[in-house]
Short mmCIF file of C-alpha atoms in Angstrom, two decimals:
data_model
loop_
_atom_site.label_atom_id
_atom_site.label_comp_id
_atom_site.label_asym_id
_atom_site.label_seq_id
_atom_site.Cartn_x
_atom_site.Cartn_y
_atom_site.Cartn_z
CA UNK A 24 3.34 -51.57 57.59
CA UNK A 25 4.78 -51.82 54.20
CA UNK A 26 3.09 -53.09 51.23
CA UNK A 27 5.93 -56.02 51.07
CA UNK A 28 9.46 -55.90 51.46
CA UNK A 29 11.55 -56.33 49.00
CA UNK A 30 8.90 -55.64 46.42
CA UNK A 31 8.43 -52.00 46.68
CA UNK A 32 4.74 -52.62 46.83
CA UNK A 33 3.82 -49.68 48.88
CA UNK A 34 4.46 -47.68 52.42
CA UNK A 35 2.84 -47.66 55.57
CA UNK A 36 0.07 -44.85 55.94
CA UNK A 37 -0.14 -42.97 59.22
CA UNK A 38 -3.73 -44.69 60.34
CA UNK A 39 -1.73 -48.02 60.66
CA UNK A 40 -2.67 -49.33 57.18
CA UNK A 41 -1.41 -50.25 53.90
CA UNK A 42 -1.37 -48.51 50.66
CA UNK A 43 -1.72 -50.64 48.21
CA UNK A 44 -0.19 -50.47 44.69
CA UNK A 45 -2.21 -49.44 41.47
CA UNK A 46 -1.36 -52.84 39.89
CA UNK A 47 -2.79 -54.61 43.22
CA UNK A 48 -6.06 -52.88 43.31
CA UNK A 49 -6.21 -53.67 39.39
CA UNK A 50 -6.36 -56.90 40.47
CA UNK A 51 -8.79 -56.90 43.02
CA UNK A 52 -10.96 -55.03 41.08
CA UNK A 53 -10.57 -57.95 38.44
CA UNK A 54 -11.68 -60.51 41.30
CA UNK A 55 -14.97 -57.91 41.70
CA UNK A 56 -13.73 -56.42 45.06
CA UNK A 57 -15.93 -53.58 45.45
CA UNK A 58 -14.41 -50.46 46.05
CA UNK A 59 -14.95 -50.62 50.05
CA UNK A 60 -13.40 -53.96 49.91
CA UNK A 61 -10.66 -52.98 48.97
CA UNK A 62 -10.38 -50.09 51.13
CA UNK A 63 -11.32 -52.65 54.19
CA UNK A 64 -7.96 -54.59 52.92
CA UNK A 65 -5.84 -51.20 53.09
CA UNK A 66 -6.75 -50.14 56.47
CA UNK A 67 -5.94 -53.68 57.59
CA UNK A 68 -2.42 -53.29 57.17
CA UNK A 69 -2.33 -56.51 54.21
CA UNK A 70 0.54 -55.90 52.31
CA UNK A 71 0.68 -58.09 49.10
CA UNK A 72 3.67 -60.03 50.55
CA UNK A 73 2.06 -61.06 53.44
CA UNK A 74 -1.34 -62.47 51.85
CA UNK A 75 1.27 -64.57 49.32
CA UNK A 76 3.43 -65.80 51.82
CA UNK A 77 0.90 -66.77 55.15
CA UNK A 78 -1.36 -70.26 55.29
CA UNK A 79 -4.29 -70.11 53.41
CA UNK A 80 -6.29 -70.66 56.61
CA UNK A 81 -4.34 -67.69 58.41
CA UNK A 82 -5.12 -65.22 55.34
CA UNK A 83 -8.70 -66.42 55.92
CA UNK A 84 -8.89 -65.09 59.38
CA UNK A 85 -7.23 -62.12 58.49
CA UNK A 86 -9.26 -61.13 55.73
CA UNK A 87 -12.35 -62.11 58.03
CA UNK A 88 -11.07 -59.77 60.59
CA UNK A 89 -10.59 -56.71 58.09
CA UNK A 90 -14.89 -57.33 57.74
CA UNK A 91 -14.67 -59.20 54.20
CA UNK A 92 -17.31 -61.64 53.68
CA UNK A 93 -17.24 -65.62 52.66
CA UNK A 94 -17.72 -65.03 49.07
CA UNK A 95 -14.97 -62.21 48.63
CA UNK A 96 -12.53 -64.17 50.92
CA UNK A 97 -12.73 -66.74 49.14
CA UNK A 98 -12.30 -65.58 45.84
CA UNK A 99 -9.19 -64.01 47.01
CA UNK A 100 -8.03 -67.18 48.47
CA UNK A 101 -8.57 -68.94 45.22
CA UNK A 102 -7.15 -66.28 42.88
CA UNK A 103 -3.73 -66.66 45.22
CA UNK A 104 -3.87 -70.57 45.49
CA UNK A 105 -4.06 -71.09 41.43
CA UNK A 106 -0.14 -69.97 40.89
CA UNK A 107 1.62 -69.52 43.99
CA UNK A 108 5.04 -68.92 42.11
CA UNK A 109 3.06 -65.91 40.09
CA UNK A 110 0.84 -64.48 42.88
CA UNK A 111 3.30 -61.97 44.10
CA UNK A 112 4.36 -60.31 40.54
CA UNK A 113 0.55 -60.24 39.29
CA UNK A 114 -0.07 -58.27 42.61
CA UNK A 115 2.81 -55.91 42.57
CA UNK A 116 2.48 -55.37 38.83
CA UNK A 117 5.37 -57.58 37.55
CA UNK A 118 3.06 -60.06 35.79
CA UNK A 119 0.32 -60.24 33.61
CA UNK A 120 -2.40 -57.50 34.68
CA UNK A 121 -4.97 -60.74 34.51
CA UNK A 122 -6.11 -63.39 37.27
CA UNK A 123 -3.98 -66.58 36.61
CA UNK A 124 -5.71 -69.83 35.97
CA UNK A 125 -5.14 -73.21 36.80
CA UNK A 126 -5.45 -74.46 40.78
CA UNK A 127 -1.80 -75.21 42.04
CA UNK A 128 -0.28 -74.38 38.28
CA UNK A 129 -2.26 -77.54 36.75
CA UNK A 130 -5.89 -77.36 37.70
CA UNK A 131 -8.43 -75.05 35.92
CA UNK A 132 -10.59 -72.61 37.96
CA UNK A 133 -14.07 -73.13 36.94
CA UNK A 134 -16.57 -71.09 39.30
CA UNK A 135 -19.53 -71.72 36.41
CA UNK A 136 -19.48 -74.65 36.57
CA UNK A 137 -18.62 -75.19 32.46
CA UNK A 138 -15.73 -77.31 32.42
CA UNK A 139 -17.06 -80.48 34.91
CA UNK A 140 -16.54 -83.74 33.53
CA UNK A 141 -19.39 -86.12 34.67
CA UNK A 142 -18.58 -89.54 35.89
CA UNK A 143 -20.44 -92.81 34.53
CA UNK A 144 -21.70 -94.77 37.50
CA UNK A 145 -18.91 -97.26 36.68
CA UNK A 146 -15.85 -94.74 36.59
CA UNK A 147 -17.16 -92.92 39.32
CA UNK A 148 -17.02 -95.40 42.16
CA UNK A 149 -14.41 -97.12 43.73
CA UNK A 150 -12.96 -100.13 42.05
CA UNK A 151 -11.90 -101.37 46.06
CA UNK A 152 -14.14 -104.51 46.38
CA UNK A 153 -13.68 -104.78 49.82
CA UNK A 154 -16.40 -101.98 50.07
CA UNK A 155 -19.02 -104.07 49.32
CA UNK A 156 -17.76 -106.81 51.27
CA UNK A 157 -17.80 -104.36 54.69
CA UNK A 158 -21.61 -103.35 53.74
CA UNK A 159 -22.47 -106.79 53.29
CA UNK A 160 -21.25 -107.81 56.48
CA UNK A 161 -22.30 -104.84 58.12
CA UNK A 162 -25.75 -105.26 56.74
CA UNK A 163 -25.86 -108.59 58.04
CA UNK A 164 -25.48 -107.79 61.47
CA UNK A 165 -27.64 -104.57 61.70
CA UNK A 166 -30.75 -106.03 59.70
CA UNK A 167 -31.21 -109.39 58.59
CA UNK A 168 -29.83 -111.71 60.83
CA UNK A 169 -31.55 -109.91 63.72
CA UNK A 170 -34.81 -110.35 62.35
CA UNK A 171 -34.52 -113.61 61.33
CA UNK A 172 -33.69 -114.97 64.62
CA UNK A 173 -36.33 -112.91 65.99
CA UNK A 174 -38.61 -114.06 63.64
CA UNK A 175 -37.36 -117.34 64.53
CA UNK A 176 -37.72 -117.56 67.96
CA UNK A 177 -41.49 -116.05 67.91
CA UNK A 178 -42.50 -118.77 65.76
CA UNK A 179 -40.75 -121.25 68.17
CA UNK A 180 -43.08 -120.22 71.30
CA UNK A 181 -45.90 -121.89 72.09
CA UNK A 182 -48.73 -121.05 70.28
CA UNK A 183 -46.45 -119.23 67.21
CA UNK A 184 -47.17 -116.31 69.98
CA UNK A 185 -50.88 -115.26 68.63
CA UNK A 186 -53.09 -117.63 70.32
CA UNK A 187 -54.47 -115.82 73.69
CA UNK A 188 -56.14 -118.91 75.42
CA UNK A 189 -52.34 -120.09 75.59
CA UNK A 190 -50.80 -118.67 78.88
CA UNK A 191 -47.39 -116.62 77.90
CA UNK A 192 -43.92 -117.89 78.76
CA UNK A 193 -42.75 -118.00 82.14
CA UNK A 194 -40.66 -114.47 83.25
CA UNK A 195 -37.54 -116.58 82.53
CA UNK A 196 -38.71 -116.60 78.45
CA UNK A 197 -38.74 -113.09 77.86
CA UNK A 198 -35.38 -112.32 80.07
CA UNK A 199 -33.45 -114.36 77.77
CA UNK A 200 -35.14 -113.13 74.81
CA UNK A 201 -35.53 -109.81 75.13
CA UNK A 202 -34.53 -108.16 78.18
CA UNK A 203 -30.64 -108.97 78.38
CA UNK A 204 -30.35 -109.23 74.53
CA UNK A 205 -32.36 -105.81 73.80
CA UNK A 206 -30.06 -104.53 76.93
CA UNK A 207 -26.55 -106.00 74.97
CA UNK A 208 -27.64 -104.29 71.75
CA UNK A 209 -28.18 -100.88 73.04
CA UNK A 210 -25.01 -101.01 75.07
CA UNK A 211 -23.18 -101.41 71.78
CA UNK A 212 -24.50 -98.89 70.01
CA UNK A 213 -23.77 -96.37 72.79
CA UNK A 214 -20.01 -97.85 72.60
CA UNK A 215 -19.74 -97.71 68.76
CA UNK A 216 -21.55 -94.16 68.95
CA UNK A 217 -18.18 -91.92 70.04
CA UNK A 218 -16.13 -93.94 67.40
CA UNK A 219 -18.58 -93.24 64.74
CA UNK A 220 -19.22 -89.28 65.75
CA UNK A 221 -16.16 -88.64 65.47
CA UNK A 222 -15.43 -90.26 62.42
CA UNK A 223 -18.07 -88.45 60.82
CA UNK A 224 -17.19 -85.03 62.04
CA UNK A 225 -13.78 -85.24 60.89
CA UNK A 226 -13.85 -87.48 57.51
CA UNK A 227 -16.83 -84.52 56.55
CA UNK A 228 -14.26 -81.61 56.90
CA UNK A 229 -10.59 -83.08 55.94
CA UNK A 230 -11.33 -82.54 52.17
CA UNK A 231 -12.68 -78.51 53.12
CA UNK A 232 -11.67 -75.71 50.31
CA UNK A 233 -9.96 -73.27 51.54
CA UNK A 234 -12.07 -70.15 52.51
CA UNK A 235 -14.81 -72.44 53.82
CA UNK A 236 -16.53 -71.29 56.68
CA UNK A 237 -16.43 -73.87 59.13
CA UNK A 238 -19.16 -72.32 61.37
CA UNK A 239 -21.59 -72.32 58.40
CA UNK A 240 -20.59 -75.48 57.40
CA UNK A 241 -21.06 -77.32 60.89
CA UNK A 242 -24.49 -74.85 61.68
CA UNK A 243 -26.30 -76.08 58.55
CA UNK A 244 -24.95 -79.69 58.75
CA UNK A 245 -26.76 -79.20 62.32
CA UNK A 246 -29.66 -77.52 60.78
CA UNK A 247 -30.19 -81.03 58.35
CA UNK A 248 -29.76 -84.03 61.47
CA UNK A 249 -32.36 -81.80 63.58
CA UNK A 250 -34.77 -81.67 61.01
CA UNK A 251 -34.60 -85.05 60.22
CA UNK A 252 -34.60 -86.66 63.45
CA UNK A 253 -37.72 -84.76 64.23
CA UNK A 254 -39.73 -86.24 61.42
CA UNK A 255 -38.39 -89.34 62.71
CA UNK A 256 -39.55 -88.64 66.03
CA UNK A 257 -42.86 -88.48 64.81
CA UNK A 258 -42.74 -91.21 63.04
CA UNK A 259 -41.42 -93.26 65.88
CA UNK A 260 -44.24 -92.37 68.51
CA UNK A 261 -47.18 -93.05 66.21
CA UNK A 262 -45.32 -96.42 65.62
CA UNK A 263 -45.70 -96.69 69.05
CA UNK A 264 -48.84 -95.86 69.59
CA UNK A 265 -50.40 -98.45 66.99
CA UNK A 266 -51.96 -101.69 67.16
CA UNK A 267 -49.93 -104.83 67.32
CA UNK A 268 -48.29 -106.33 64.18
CA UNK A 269 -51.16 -108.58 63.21
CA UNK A 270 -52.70 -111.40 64.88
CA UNK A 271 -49.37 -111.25 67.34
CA UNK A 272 -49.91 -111.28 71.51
CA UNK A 273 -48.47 -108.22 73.66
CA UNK A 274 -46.23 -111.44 74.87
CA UNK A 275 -44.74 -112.62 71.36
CA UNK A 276 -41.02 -111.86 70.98
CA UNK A 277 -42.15 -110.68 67.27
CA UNK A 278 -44.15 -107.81 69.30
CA UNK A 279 -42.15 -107.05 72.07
CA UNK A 280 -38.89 -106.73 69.74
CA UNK A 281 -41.28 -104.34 67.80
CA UNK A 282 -41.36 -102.27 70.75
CA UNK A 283 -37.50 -102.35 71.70
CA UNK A 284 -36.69 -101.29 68.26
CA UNK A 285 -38.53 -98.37 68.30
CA UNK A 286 -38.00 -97.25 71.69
CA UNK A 287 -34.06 -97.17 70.94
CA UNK A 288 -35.09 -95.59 67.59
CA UNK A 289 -36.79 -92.81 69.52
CA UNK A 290 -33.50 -92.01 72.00
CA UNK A 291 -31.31 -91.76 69.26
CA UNK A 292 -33.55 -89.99 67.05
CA UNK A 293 -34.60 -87.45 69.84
CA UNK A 294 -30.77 -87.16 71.34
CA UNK A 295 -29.29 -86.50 67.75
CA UNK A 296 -32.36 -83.64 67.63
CA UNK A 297 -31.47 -82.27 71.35
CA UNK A 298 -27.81 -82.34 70.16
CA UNK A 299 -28.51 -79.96 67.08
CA UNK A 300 -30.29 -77.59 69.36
CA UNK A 301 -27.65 -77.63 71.61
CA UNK A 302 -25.11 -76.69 69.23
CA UNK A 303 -26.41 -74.60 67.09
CA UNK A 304 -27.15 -72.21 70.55
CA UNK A 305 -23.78 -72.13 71.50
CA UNK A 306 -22.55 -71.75 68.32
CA UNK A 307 -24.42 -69.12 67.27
CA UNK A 308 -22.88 -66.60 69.14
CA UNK A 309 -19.36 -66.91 68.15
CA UNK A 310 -16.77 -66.27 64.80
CA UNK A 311 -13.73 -66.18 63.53
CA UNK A 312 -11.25 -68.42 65.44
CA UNK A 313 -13.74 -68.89 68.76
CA UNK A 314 -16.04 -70.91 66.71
CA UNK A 315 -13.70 -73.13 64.91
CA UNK A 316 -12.03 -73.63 68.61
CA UNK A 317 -15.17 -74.13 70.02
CA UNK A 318 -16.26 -76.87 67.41
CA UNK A 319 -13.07 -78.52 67.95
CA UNK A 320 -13.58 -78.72 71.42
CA UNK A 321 -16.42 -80.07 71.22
CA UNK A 322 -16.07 -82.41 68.22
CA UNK A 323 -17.99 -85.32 69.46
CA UNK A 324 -21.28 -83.59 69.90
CA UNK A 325 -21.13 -81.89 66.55
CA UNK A 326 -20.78 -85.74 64.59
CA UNK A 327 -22.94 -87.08 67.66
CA UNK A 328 -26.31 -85.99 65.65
CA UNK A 329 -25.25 -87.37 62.44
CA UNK A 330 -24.80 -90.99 64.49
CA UNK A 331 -27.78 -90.77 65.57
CA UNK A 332 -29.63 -90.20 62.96
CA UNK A 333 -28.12 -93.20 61.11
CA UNK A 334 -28.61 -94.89 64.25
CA UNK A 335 -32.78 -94.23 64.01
CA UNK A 336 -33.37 -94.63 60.70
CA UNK A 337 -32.02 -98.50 60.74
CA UNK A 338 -33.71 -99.62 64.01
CA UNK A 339 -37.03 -97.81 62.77
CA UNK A 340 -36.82 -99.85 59.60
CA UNK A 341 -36.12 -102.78 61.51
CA UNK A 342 -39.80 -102.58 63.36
CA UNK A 343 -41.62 -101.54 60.44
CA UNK A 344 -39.58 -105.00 58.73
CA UNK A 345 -41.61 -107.15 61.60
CA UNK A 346 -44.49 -105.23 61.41
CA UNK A 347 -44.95 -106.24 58.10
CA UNK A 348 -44.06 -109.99 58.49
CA UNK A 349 -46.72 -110.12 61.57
CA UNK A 350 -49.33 -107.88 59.29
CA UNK A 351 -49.07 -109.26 55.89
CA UNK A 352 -47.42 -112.51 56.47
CA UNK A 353 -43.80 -114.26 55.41
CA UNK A 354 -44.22 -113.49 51.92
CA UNK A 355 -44.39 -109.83 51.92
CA UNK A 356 -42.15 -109.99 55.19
CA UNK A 357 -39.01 -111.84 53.26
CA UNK A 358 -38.97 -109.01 50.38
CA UNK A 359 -39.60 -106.47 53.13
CA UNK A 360 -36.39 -107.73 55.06
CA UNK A 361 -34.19 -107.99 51.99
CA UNK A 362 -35.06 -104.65 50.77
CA UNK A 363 -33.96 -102.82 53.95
CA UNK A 364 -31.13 -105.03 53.96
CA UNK A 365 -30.25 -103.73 50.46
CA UNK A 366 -31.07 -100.38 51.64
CA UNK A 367 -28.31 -100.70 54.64
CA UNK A 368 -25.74 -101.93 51.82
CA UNK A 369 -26.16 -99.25 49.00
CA UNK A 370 -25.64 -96.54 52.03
CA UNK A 371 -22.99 -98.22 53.64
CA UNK A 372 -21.01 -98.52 49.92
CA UNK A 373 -21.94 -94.93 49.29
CA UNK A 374 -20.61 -93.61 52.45
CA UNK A 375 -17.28 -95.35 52.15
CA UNK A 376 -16.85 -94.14 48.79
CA UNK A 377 -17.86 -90.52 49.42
CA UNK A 378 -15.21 -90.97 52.45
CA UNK A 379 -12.76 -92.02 49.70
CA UNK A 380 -12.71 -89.12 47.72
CA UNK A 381 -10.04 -87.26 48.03
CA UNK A 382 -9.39 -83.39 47.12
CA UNK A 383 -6.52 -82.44 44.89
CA UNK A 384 -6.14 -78.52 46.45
CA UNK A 385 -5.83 -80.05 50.03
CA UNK A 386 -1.60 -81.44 50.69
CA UNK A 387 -1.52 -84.54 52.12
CA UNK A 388 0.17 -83.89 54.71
CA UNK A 389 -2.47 -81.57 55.89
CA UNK A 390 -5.15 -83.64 55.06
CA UNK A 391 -3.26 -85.92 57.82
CA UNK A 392 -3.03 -83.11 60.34
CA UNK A 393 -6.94 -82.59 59.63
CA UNK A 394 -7.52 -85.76 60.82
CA UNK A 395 -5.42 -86.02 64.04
CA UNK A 396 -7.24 -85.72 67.44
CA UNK A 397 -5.48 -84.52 70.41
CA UNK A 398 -6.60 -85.18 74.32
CA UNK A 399 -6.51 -83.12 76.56
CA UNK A 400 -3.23 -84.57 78.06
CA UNK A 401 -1.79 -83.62 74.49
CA UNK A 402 -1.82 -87.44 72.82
CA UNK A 403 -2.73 -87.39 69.35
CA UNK A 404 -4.47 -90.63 67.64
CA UNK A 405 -6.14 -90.60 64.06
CA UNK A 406 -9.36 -91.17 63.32
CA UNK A 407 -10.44 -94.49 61.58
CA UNK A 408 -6.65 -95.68 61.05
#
């Protein structure tokens, strides 16, 4: 093929590849190409027309395919991305024998890191006030008004439920109480659960760079839920295992709430681990354009762990909130429930700020395709709109 037509960049060689002009090796060589890199590029038939003029995601593929790994892909992608306009005549030796700066003509390419600009905590976050009105709410209805009716009720049964010469509530008590409401709650975090998977698997990803490997990305993304669901795990069944929280019957709605908290903790925890494993085996043995088909495929089970995880860590703190009001009293109970409340806010604020950022190198009208999901009968809806 030739080395881009119209720009007398080179001629096709015999094998099927490209040679490429002196002024476009020159400038791989500036990037730090090694010298089989840039042979790798020649015998793939890249001309310096075509790596100008296709997608940024398509010149990632090909470069993958000519055997070019992450780091030097990327660099290329990144030298060509800083001044499209320029890109051609710096590789065909019509410009400046020197990599251009600035991402998209205005931004600076920093790879040391030297020219970052630190945000005070004030400048950095979002001046939208409505975030902290969401968490609040939000907070509300995961954590503290939960526990206080729970709290509530125990104290409303005979006998504050920790006297054991008092017979326990009829069957009827404990149906109302905690059977059908444990039931309800559980039902709506498995209904919430695809919403918010797939939320986080694509709001994670519409901001990538280009030149990202998406298989590395999602495999160490896995990696992080498994580990961390494990530990919870653990956590979870020696919670379990323990005494009661205090003075409390098996028959309290203070202990048996105890116990539904945890043992919803533990599915989610132990699903978001079996998840990870699950994916990262089938991932594992693919590249290039299988994998990235293969994790769109099967979207919801790659943002399924990081739901659950969020999932475990809020009813687990939830139990240890009433084991401490049944061990160490009201006192020590009240700060214990307003500090996981806080807890569920800051993260909550956090999240929807990190989800706010936005990157300046991605258009937006393909940060809007990014974020598109299409059925399998071809319908397209976007996520969180």
């Amino acid at each position: 093929a030739g080395a881009g037509a119209g720009a007398g960049a080179g001629t096709g060689s015999a094998s099927g590849g490209t040679v490429l002009p002196v002024e476009t090796r020159a400038w791989l060589a500036l990037l730090g190409l090694s010298a089989t890199s840039v042979e790798a590029i020649s015998a793939s038939g890249l001309s310096p027309k075509l790596m100008v003029n296709v997608s940024h995601t398509m010149l990632n593929d090909l470069l993958r395919e000519a055997g070019l790994d992450l780091p030097t892909r990327s660099k290329i992608i990144e030298s060509i991305a800083c001044c499209p306009p320029d890109a051609l005549a710096l590789m065909t030796g019509a410009g400046p024998a020197s990599r251009p700066a600035g991402g998209h003509g205005t931004h600076e390419v920093d790879e040391n890191g030297d020219n970052i600009q630190f945000l005070s905590a004030a400048a950095a976050t979002s001046k939208e006030q409505w975030f902290w009105v969401y968490g609040v709410s939000a907070a509300l209805v995961l954590c503290a008004a939960p526990l206080s009716g729970i709290i509530y009720a125990t104290h409303e049964q005979p006998g504050g439920g920790v006297e054991d010469d008092i017979a326990p509530p009829d069957d009827t008590w404990s149906t109302y109480r905690v059977m059908l409401p444990g039931a309800l709650v559980f039902l709506v975090l498995l209904i919430v659960s695809p919403w918010l998977s797939m939320f986080f698997v694509t709001d994670t990803v519409q901001e990538r760079s280009d030149g990202v490997d998406f298989k590395a990305t999602m495999s160490q993304t896995l990696t992080s839920n498994a580990a961390v669901c494990a530990f919870f795990s653990g956590t979870i069944i020696s919670s379990l295992q323990a005494s009661s929280p205090g003075d409390f019957t098996s028959w309290s709605l203070l202990y048996q709430w105890y116990g539904l908290f945890l043992s919803m903790a533990l599915y989610f925890a132990v699903n978001s681990v079996l998840m990870s494993c699950l994916g990262m085996r089938y991932l594992a043995p693919l590249k290039g354009h299988a994998a990235e088909s293969f994790i769109a495929t099967n979207a919801l089970y790659f943002g399924e762990p990081m739901c659950g995880t969020m999932y475990a860590l809020v009813l687990l703190l939830n139990a240890k909130a009433l084991w401490v009001w049944g061990l160490f009293g009201w006192e020590c109970g009240c700060v214990s429930i307003f500090a996981i409340f806080f807890m569920l806010v800051r993260f909550l604020v956090t999240l929807q700020n990190l989800s706010e950022w936005e990157n300046e190198d991605v258009e937006q009208d393909e940060r809007s395709r990014r974020v598109m999901v299409v059925d399998r009968g071809g319908k397209t809806s976007s996520i969180g709109a």
